[in-house]
Tab-separated table of N, CA and C in Angstrom:
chain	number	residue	atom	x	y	z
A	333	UNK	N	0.839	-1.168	0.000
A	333	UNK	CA	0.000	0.000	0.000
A	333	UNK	C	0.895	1.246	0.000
A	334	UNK	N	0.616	2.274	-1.024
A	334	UNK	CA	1.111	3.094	-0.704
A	334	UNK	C	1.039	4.315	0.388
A	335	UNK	N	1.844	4.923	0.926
A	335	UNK	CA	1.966	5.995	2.187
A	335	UNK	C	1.433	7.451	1.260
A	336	UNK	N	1.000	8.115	2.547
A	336	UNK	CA	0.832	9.362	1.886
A	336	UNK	C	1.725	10.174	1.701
A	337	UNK	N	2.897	10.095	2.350
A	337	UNK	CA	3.498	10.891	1.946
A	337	UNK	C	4.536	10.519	0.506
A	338	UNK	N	4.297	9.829	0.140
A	338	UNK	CA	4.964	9.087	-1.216
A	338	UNK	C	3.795	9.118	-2.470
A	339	UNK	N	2.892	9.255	-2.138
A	339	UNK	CA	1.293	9.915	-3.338
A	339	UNK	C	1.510	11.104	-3.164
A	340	UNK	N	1.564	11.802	-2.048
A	340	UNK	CA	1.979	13.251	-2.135
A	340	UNK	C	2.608	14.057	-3.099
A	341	UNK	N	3.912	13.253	-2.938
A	341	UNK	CA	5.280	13.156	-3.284
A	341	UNK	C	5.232	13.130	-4.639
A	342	UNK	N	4.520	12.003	-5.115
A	342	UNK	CA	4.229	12.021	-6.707
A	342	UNK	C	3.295	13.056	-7.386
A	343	UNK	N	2.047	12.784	-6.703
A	343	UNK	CA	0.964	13.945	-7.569
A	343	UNK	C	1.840	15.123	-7.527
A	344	UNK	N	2.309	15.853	-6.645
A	344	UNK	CA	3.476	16.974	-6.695
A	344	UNK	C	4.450	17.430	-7.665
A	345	UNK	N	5.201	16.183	-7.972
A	345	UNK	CA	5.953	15.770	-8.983
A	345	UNK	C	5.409	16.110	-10.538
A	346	UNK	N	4.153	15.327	-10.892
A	346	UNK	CA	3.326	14.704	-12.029
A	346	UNK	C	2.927	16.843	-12.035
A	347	UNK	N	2.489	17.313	-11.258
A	347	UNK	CA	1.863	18.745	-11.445
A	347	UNK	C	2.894	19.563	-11.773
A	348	UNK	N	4.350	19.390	-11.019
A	348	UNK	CA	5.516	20.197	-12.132
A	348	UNK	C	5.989	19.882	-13.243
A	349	UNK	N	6.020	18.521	-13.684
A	349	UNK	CA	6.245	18.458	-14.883
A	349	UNK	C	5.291	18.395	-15.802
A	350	UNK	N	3.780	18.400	-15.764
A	350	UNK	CA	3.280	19.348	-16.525
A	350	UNK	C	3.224	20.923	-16.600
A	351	UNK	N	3.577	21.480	-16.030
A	351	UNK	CA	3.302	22.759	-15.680
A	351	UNK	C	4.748	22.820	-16.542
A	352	UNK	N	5.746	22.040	-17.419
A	352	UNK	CA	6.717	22.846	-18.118
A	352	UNK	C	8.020	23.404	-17.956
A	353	UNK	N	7.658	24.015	-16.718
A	353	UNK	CA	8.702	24.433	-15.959
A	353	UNK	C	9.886	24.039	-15.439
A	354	UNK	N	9.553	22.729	-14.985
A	354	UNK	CA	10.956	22.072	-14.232
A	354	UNK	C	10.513	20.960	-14.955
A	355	UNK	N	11.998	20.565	-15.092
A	355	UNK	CA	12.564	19.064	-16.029
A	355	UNK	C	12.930	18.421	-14.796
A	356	UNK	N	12.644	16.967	-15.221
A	356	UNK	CA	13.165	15.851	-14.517
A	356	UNK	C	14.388	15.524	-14.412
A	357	UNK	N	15.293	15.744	-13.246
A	357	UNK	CA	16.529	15.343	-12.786
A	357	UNK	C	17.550	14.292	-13.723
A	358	UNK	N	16.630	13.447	-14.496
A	358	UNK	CA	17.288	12.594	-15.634
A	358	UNK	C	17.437	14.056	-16.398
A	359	UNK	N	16.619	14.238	-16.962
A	359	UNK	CA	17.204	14.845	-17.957
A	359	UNK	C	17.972	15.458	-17.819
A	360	UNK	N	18.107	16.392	-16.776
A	360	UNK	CA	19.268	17.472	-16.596
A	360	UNK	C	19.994	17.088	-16.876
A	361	UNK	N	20.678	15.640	-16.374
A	361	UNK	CA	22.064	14.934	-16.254
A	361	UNK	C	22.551	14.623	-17.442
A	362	UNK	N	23.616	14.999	-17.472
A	362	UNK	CA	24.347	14.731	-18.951
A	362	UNK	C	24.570	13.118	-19.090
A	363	UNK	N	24.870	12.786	-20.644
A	363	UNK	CA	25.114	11.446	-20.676
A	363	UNK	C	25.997	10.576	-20.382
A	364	UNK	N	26.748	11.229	-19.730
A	364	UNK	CA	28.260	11.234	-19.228
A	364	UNK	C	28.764	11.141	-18.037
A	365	UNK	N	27.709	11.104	-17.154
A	365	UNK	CA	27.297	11.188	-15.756
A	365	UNK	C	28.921	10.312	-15.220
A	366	UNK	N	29.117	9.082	-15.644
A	366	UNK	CA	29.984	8.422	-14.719
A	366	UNK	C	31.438	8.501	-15.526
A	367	UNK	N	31.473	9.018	-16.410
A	367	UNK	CA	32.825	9.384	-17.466
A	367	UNK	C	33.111	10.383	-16.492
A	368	UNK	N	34.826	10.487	-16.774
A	368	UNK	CA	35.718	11.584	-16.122
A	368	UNK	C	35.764	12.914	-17.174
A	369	UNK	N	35.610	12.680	-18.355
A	369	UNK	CA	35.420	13.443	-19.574
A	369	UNK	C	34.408	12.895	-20.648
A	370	UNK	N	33.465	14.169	-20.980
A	370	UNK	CA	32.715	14.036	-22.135
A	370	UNK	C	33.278	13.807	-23.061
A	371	UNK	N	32.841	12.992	-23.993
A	371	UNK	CA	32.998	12.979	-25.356
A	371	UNK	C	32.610	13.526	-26.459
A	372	UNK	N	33.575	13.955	-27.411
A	372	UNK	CA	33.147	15.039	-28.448
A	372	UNK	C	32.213	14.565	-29.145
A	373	UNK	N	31.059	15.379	-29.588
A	373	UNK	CA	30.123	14.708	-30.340
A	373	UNK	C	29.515	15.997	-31.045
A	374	UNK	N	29.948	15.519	-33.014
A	374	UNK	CA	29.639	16.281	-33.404
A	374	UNK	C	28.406	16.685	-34.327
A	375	UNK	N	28.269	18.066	-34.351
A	375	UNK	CA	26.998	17.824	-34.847
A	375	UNK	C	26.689	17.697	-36.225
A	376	UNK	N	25.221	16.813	-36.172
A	376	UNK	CA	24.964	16.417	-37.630
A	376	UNK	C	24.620	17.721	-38.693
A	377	UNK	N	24.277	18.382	-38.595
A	377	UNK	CA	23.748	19.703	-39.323
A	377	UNK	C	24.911	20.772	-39.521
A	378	UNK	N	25.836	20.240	-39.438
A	378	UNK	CA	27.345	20.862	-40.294
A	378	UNK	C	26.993	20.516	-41.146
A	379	UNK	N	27.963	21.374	-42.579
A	379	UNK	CA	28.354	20.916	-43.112
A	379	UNK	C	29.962	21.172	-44.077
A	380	UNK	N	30.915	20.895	-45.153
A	380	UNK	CA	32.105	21.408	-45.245
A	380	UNK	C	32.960	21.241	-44.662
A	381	UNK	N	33.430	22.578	-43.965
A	381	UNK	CA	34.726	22.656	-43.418
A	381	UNK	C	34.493	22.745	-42.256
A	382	UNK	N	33.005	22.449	-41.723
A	382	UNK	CA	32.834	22.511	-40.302
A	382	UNK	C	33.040	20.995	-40.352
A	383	UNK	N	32.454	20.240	-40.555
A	383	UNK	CA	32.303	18.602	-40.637
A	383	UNK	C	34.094	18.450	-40.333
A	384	UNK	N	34.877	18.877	-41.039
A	384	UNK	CA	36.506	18.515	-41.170
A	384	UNK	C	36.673	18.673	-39.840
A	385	UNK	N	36.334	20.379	-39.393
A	385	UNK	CA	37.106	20.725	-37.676
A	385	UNK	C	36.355	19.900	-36.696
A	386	UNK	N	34.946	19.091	-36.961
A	386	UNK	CA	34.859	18.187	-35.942
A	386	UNK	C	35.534	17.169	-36.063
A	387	UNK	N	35.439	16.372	-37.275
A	387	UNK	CA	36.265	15.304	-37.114
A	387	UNK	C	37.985	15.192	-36.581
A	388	UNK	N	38.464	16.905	-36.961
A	388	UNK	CA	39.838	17.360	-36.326
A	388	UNK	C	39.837	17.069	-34.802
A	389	UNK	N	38.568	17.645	-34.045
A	389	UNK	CA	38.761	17.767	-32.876
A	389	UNK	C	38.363	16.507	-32.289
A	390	UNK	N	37.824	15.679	-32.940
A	390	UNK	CA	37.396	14.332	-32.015
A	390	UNK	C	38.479	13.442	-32.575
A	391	UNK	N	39.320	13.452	-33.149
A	391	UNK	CA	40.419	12.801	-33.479
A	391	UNK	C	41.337	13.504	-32.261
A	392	UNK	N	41.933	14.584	-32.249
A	392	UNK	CA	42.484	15.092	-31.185
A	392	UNK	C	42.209	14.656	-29.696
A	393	UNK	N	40.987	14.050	-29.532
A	393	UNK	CA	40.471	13.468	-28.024
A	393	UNK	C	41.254	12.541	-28.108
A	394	UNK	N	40.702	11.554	-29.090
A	394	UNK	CA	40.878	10.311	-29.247
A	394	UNK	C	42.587	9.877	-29.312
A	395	UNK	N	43.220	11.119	-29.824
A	395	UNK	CA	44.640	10.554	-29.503
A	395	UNK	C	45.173	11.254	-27.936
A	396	UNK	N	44.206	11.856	-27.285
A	396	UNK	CA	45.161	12.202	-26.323
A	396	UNK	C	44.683	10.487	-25.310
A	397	UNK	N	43.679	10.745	-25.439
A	397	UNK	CA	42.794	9.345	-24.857
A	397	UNK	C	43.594	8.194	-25.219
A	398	UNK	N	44.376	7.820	-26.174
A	398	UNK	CA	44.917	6.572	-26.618
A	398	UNK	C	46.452	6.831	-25.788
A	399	UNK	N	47.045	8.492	-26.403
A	399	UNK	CA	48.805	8.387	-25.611
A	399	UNK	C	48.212	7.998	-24.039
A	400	UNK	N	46.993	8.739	-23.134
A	400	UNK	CA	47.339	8.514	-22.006
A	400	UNK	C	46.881	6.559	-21.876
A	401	UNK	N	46.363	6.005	-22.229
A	401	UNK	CA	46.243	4.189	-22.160
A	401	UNK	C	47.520	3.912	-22.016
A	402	UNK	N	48.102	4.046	-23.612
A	402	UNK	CA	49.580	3.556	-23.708
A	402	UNK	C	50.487	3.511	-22.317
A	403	UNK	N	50.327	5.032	-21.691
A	403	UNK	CA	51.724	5.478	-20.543
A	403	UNK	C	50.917	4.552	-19.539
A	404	UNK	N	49.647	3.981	-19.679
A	404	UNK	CA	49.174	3.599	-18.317
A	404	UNK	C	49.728	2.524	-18.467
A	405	UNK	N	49.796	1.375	-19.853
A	405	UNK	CA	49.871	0.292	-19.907
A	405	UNK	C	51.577	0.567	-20.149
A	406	UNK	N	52.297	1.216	-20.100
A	406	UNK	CA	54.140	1.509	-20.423
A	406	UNK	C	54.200	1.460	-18.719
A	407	UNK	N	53.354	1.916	-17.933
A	407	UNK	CA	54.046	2.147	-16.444
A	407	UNK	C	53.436	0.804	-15.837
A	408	UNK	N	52.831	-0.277	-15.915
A	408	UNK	CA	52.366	-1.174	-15.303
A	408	UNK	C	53.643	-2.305	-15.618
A	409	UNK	N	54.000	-2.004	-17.205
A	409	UNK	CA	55.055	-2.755	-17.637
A	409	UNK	C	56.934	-2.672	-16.895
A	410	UNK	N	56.695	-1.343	-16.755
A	410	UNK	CA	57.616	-0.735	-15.500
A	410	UNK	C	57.806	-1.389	-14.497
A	411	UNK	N	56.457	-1.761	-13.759
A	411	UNK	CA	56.720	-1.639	-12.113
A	411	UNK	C	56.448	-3.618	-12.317
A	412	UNK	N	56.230	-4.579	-13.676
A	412	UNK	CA	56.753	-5.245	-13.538
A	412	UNK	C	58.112	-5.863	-13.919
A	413	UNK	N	58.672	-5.327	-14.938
A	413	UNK	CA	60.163	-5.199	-15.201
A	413	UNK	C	60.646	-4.894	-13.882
A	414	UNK	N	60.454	-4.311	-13.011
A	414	UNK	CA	61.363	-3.794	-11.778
A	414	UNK	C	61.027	-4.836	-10.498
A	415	UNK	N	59.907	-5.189	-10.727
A	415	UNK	CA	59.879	-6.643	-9.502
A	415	UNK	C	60.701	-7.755	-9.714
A	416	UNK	N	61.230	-7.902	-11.638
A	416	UNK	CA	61.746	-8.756	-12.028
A	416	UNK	C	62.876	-8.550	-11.851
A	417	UNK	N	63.473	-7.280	-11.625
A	417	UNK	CA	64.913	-7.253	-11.852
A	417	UNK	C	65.411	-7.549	-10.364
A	418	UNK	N	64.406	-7.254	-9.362
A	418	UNK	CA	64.944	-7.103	-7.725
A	418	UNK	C	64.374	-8.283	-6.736
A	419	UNK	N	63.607	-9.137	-8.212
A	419	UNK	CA	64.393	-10.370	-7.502
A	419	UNK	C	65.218	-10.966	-8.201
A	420	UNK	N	65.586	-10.694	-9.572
A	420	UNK	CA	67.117	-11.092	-9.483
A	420	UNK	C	68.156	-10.313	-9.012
A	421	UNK	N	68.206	-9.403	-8.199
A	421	UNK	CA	69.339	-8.578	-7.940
A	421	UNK	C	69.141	-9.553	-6.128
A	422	UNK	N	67.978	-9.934	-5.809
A	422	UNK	CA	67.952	-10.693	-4.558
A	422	UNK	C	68.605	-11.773	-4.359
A	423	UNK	N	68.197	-12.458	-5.438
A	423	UNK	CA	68.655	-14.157	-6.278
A	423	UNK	C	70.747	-14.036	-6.380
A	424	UNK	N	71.018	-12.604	-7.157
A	424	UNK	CA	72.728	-12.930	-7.150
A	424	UNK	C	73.086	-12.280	-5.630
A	425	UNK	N	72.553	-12.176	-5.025
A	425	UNK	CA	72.911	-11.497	-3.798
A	425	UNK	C	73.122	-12.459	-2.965
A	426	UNK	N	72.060	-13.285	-2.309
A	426	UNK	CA	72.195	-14.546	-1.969
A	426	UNK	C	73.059	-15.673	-2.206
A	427	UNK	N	73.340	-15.628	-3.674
A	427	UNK	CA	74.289	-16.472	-4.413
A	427	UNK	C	75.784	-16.173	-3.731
A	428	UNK	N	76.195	-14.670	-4.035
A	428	UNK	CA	77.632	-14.043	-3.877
A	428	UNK	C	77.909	-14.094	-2.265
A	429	UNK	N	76.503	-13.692	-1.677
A	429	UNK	CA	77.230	-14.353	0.061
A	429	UNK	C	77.899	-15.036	0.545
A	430	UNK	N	77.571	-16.249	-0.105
A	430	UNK	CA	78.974	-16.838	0.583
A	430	UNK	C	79.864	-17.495	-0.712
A	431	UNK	N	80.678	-17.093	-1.448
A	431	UNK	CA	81.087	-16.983	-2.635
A	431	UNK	C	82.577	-17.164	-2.091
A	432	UNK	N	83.370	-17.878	-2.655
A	432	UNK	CA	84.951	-17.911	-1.820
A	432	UNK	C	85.517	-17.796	-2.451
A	433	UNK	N	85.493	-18.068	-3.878
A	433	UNK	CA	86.770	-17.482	-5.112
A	433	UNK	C	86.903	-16.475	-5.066
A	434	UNK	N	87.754	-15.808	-5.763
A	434	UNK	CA	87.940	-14.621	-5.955
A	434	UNK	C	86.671	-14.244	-7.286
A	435	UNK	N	86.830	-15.318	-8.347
A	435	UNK	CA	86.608	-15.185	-9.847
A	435	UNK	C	84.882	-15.236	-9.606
A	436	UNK	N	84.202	-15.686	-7.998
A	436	UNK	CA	82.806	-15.975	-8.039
A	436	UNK	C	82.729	-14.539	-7.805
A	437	UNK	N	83.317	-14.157	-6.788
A	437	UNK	CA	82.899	-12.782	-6.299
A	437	UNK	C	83.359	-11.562	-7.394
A	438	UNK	N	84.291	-11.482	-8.081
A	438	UNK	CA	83.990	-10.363	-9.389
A	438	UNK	C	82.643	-11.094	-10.088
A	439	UNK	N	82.570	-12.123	-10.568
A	439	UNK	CA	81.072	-12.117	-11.320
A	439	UNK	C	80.183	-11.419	-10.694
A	440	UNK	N	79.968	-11.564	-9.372
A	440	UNK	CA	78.723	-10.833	-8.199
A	440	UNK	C	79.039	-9.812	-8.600
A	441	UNK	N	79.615	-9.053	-8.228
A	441	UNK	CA	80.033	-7.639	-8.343
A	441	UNK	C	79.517	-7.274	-9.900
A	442	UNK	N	79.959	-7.335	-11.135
A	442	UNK	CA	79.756	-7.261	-12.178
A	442	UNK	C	78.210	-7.304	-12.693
A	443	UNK	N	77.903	-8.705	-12.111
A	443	UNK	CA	75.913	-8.836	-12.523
A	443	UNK	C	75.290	-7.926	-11.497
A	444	UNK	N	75.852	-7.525	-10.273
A	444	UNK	CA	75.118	-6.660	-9.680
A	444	UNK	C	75.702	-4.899	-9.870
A	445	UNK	N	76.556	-4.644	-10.352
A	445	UNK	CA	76.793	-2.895	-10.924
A	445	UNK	C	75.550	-3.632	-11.989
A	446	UNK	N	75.342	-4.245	-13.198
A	446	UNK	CA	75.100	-4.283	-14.083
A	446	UNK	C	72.827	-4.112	-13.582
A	447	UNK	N	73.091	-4.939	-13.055
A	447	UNK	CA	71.340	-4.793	-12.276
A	447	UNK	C	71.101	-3.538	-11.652
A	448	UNK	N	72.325	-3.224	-11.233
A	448	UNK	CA	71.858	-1.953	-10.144
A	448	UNK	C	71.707	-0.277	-11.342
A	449	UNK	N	72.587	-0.862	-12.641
A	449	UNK	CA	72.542	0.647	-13.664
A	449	UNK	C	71.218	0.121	-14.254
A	450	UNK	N	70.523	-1.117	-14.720
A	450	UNK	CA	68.952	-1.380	-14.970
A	450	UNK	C	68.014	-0.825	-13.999
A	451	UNK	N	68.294	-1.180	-12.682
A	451	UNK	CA	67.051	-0.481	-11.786
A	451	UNK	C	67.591	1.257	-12.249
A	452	UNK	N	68.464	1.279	-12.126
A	452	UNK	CA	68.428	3.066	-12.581
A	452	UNK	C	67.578	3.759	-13.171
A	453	UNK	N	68.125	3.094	-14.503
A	453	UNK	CA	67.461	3.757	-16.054
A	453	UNK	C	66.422	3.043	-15.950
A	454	UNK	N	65.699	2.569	-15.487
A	454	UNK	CA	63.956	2.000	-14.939
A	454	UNK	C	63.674	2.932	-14.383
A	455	UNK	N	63.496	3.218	-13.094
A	455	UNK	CA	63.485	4.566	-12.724
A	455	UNK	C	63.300	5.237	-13.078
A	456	UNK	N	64.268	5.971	-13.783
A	456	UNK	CA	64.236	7.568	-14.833
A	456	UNK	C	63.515	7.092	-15.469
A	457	UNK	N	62.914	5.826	-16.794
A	457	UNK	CA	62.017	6.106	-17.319
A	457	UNK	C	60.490	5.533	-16.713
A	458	UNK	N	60.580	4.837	-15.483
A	458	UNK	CA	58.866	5.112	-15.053
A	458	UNK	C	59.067	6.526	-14.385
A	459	UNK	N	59.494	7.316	-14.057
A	459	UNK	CA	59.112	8.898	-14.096
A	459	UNK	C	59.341	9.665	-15.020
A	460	UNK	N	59.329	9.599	-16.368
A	460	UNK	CA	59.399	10.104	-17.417
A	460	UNK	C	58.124	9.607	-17.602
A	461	UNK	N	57.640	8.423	-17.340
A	461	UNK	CA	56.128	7.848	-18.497
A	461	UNK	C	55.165	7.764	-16.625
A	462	UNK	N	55.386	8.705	-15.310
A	462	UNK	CA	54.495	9.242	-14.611
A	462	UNK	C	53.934	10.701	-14.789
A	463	UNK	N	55.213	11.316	-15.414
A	463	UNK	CA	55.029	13.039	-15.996
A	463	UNK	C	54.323	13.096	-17.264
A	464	UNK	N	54.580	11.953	-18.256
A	464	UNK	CA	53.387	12.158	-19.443
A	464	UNK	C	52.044	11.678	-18.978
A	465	UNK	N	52.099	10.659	-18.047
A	465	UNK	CA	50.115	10.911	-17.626
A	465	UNK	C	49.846	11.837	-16.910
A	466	UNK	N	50.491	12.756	-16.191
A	466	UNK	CA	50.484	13.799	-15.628
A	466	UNK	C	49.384	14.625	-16.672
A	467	UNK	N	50.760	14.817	-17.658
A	467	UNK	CA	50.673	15.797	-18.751
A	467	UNK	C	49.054	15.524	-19.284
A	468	UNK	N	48.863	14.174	-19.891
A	468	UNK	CA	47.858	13.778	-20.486
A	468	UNK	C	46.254	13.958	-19.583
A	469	UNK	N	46.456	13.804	-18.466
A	469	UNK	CA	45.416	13.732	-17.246
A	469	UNK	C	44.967	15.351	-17.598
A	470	UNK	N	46.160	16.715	-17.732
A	470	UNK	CA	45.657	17.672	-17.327
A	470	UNK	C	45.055	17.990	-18.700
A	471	UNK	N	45.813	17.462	-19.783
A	471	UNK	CA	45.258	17.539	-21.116
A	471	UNK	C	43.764	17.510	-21.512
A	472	UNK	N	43.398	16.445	-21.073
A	472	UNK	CA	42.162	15.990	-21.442
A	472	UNK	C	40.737	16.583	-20.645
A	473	UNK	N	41.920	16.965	-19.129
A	473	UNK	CA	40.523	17.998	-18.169
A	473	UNK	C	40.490	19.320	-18.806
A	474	UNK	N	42.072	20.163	-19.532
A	474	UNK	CA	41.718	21.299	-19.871
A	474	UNK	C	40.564	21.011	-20.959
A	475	UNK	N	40.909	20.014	-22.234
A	475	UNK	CA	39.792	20.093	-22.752
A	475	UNK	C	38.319	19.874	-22.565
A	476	UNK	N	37.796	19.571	-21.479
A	476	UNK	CA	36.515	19.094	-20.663
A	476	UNK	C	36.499	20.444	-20.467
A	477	UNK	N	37.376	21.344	-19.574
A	477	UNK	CA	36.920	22.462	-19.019
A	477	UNK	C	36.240	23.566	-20.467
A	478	UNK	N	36.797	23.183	-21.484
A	478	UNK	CA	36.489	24.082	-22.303
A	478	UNK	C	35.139	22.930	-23.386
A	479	UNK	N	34.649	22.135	-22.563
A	479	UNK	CA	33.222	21.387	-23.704
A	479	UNK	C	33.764	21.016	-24.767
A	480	UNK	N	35.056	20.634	-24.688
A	480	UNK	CA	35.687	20.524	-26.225
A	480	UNK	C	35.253	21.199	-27.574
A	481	UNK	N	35.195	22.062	-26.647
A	481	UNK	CA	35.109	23.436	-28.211
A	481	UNK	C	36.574	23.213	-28.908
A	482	UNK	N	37.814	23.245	-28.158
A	482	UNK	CA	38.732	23.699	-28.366
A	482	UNK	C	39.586	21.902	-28.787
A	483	UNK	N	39.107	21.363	-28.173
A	483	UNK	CA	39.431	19.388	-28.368
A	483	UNK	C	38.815	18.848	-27.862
């Protein structure tokens, strides 16, 4: 059974949106509701050289949208290249501990300078490919901020 205050609630409802005036809360909401950025969508009633600058500018989304995937899927590849390398830098470490030649312990030494200049230049480039999603993140909000008039 329904409550009165929920018939209320509706006939209330049903009398503003005939009355014209106020739109229903769906509608307001854009279609985009759970996206971080709208998508360009252009309109059909161009035509020419307008038709070109939309397809310019929704191509322009679409590649900033694709470089930032890439750096996401380049930095996941990162941080497993670097689990791989430190457990082998764990693996010759263990090994060279107790190592009694002379000729075992330069190998240690050697595979580990050699692991330790890989974790380096790993490093420098997962923060080289954290500053391009940076870049790309603010990219894609400036263009949101501007309705992609502009991309």
């Amino acid at each position: 059974m329904i409550g009165r205050s929920s018939l209320l609630a509706f006939l209330i409802s049903v009398v503003f949106l005939s009355s014209g005036n106020v739109t229903p809360v769906a509608a307001r909401q854009p279609a985009t509701v759970n996206r971080a950025v709208a998508e360009y969508q252009p309109d059909d009633k161009r035509n020419g050289i307008e038709k070109i600058l939309d397809w310019g500018l929704a191509k322009v989304i679409r590649w900033n949208d694709d470089l930032h995937r890439n750096e996401v899927q380049r930095l996941k590849q990162f941080d497993q290249e670097f689990k791989e390398l430190l457990k082998f830098r764990n693996k010759i470490d263990r090994k060279c501990l107790y190592a009694t030649t002379v000729d075992d312990r330069s190998v240690c030494v050697e595979k580990g300078i050699s692991v330790n200049s890989k974790i380096q230049d790993l490093r420098s480039r997962r923060f080289k490919s954290v500053k391009s999603i940076d870049r790309y993140e603010k990219m894609i909000a400036w263009c949101a901020s501007y309705k992609n008039w502009f991309c």
